[in-house]
Amino acid sequence: MIRGAVLIVAMLLCGCQSKDLPAGDNPAIAGLERAGIETGVVADATKIPPVGLFQRRSDMGKDLLCIVPGKANAYRFGLEVQLGANEYCAGSGTARRTNDKLILNFSQGARCIAVAQYDGDRVVMPGVMDMKCADMCAGKGTIEGVDLPRLASGVSSARAARDRSNAPLCP
């Protein structure tokens, strides 16, 4: 009984010692993730294509990101974030994948570029965006920090996504 309690306390202390390190810089977490991938318990995010539909619903609206194949190892995407009736962001463009990142190059206006995190199950927009990206938004809308979990994989799901005006988000 006491040995079990000591073991639990030791494990908690080990976890506390490395909590300030990102997972990629923490050898214990990186080793566990690698072991999980090798045994098939954890999916290898670098092998999961981002094609599909990512969506989050809240009281303020529905946030959508659809991603479809493009040309030359690139993707095309459409994004709409709703923060209320008059506060939203919308944009589309091309994307490239680099390891656990999606580089989103918006084609409207001031040419906003965002480097989002991608882990195979979700896309998380950066917490701070270039001022040029505000041109895609109305009111106090922003795409900063938006976290979009995967709703469905595949091109058909992405193409079925509709924006606020019921137009295809990824035609």
PDB file of N, CA and C in Angstrom, residues 51 65-71 74-78 92-95 104 158-159 169-171:
ATOM      1  N   VAL A  51      -7.035  16.149 -45.474  1.00  0.00           N
ATOM      2  CA  VAL A  51      -8.250  16.259 -46.283  1.00  0.00           C
ATOM      3  C   VAL A  51      -9.465  15.886 -45.445  1.00  0.00           C
ATOM      4  N   LEU A  65     -13.685  24.396 -41.319  1.00  0.00           N
ATOM      5  CA  LEU A  65     -12.507  24.373 -42.169  1.00  0.00           C
ATOM      6  C   LEU A  65     -12.630  23.128 -43.029  1.00  0.00           C
ATOM      7  N   CYS A  66     -12.667  23.304 -44.337  1.00  0.00           N
ATOM      8  CA  CYS A  66     -12.665  22.157 -45.234  1.00  0.00           C
ATOM      9  C   CYS A  66     -11.354  22.177 -46.009  1.00  0.00           C
ATOM     10  N   ILE A  67     -10.811  20.991 -46.256  1.00  0.00           N
ATOM     11  CA  ILE A  67      -9.540  20.867 -46.963  1.00  0.00           C
ATOM     12  C   ILE A  67      -9.700  19.782 -48.025  1.00  0.00           C
ATOM     13  N   VAL A  68      -9.348  20.127 -49.259  1.00  0.00           N
ATOM     14  CA  VAL A  68      -9.427  19.189 -50.378  1.00  0.00           C
ATOM     15  C   VAL A  68      -8.072  19.153 -51.088  1.00  0.00           C
ATOM     16  N   PRO A  69      -7.799  18.080 -51.839  1.00  0.00           N
ATOM     17  CA  PRO A  69      -6.530  18.019 -52.575  1.00  0.00           C
ATOM     18  C   PRO A  69      -6.432  19.147 -53.600  1.00  0.00           C
ATOM     19  N   GLY A  70      -5.212  19.619 -53.798  1.00  0.00           N
ATOM     20  CA  GLY A  70      -4.943  20.649 -54.795  1.00  0.00           C
ATOM     21  C   GLY A  70      -3.920  20.143 -55.788  1.00  0.00           C
ATOM     22  N   LYS A  71      -3.138  21.048 -56.308  1.00  0.00           N
ATOM     23  CA  LYS A  71      -2.106  20.701 -57.287  1.00  0.00           C
ATOM     24  C   LYS A  71      -0.744  20.569 -56.615  1.00  0.00           C
ATOM     25  N   ALA A  74      -0.127  20.073 -52.835  1.00  0.00           N
ATOM     26  CA  ALA A  74      -0.731  21.141 -52.038  1.00  0.00           C
ATOM     27  C   ALA A  74      -2.201  20.800 -51.831  1.00  0.00           C
ATOM     28  N   TYR A  75      -2.846  21.610 -51.028  1.00  0.00           N
ATOM     29  CA  TYR A  75      -4.260  21.449 -50.745  1.00  0.00           C
ATOM     30  C   TYR A  75      -4.959  22.777 -50.995  1.00  0.00           C
ATOM     31  N   ARG A  76      -6.269  22.736 -51.145  1.00  0.00           N
ATOM     32  CA  ARG A  76      -7.098  23.932 -51.164  1.00  0.00           C
ATOM     33  C   ARG A  76      -7.981  23.877 -49.928  1.00  0.00           C
ATOM     34  N   PHE A  77      -8.305  25.038 -49.391  1.00  0.00           N
ATOM     35  CA  PHE A  77      -9.112  25.060 -48.179  1.00  0.00           C
ATOM     36  C   PHE A  77     -10.099  26.222 -48.206  1.00  0.00           C
ATOM     37  N   GLY A  78     -11.112  26.100 -47.377  1.00  0.00           N
ATOM     38  CA  GLY A  78     -12.054  27.177 -47.100  1.00  0.00           C
ATOM     39  C   GLY A  78     -12.249  27.222 -45.595  1.00  0.00           C
ATOM     40  N   SER A  92     -10.279  31.668 -48.008  1.00  0.00           N
ATOM     41  CA  SER A  92      -9.911  30.429 -48.681  1.00  0.00           C
ATOM     42  C   SER A  92      -8.549  30.621 -49.316  1.00  0.00           C
ATOM     43  N   GLY A  93      -7.975  29.527 -49.767  1.00  0.00           N
ATOM     44  CA  GLY A  93      -6.668  29.622 -50.396  1.00  0.00           C
ATOM     45  C   GLY A  93      -6.034  28.260 -50.555  1.00  0.00           C
ATOM     46  N   THR A  94      -4.713  28.246 -50.487  1.00  0.00           N
ATOM     47  CA  THR A  94      -3.965  27.000 -50.633  1.00  0.00           C
ATOM     48  C   THR A  94      -3.233  26.690 -49.334  1.00  0.00           C
ATOM     49  N   ALA A  95      -2.951  25.405 -49.141  1.00  0.00           N
ATOM     50  CA  ALA A  95      -2.250  24.972 -47.937  1.00  0.00           C
ATOM     51  C   ALA A  95      -1.166  23.973 -48.301  1.00  0.00           C
ATOM     52  N   LEU A 104      -1.259  27.859 -44.174  1.00  0.00           N
ATOM     53  CA  LEU A 104      -2.449  28.314 -44.886  1.00  0.00           C
ATOM     54  C   LEU A 104      -2.163  29.662 -45.519  1.00  0.00           C
ATOM     55  N   ALA A 158     -15.640  17.252 -47.145  1.00  0.00           N
ATOM     56  CA  ALA A 158     -15.132  18.619 -47.288  1.00  0.00           C
ATOM     57  C   ALA A 158     -15.952  19.389 -48.315  1.00  0.00           C
ATOM     58  N   ARG A 159     -16.271  18.759 -49.423  1.00  0.00           N
ATOM     59  CA  ARG A 159     -17.051  19.439 -50.474  1.00  0.00           C
ATOM     60  C   ARG A 159     -18.496  19.692 -50.055  1.00  0.00           C
ATOM     61  N   LEU A 169     -18.255  25.756 -49.267  1.00  0.00           N
ATOM     62  CA  LEU A 169     -17.052  26.327 -48.664  1.00  0.00           C
ATOM     63  C   LEU A 169     -15.796  25.860 -49.405  1.00  0.00           C
ATOM     64  N   CYS A 170     -15.814  24.618 -49.888  1.00  0.00           N
ATOM     65  CA  CYS A 170     -14.715  24.060 -50.674  1.00  0.00           C
ATOM     66  C   CYS A 170     -15.273  23.515 -51.989  1.00  0.00           C
ATOM     67  N   PRO A 171     -15.533  24.384 -52.956  1.00  0.00           N
ATOM     68  CA  PRO A 171     -16.136  23.899 -54.225  1.00  0.00           C
ATOM     69  C   PRO A 171     -15.180  23.029 -55.014  1.00  0.00           C
TER      70      PRO A 171
END
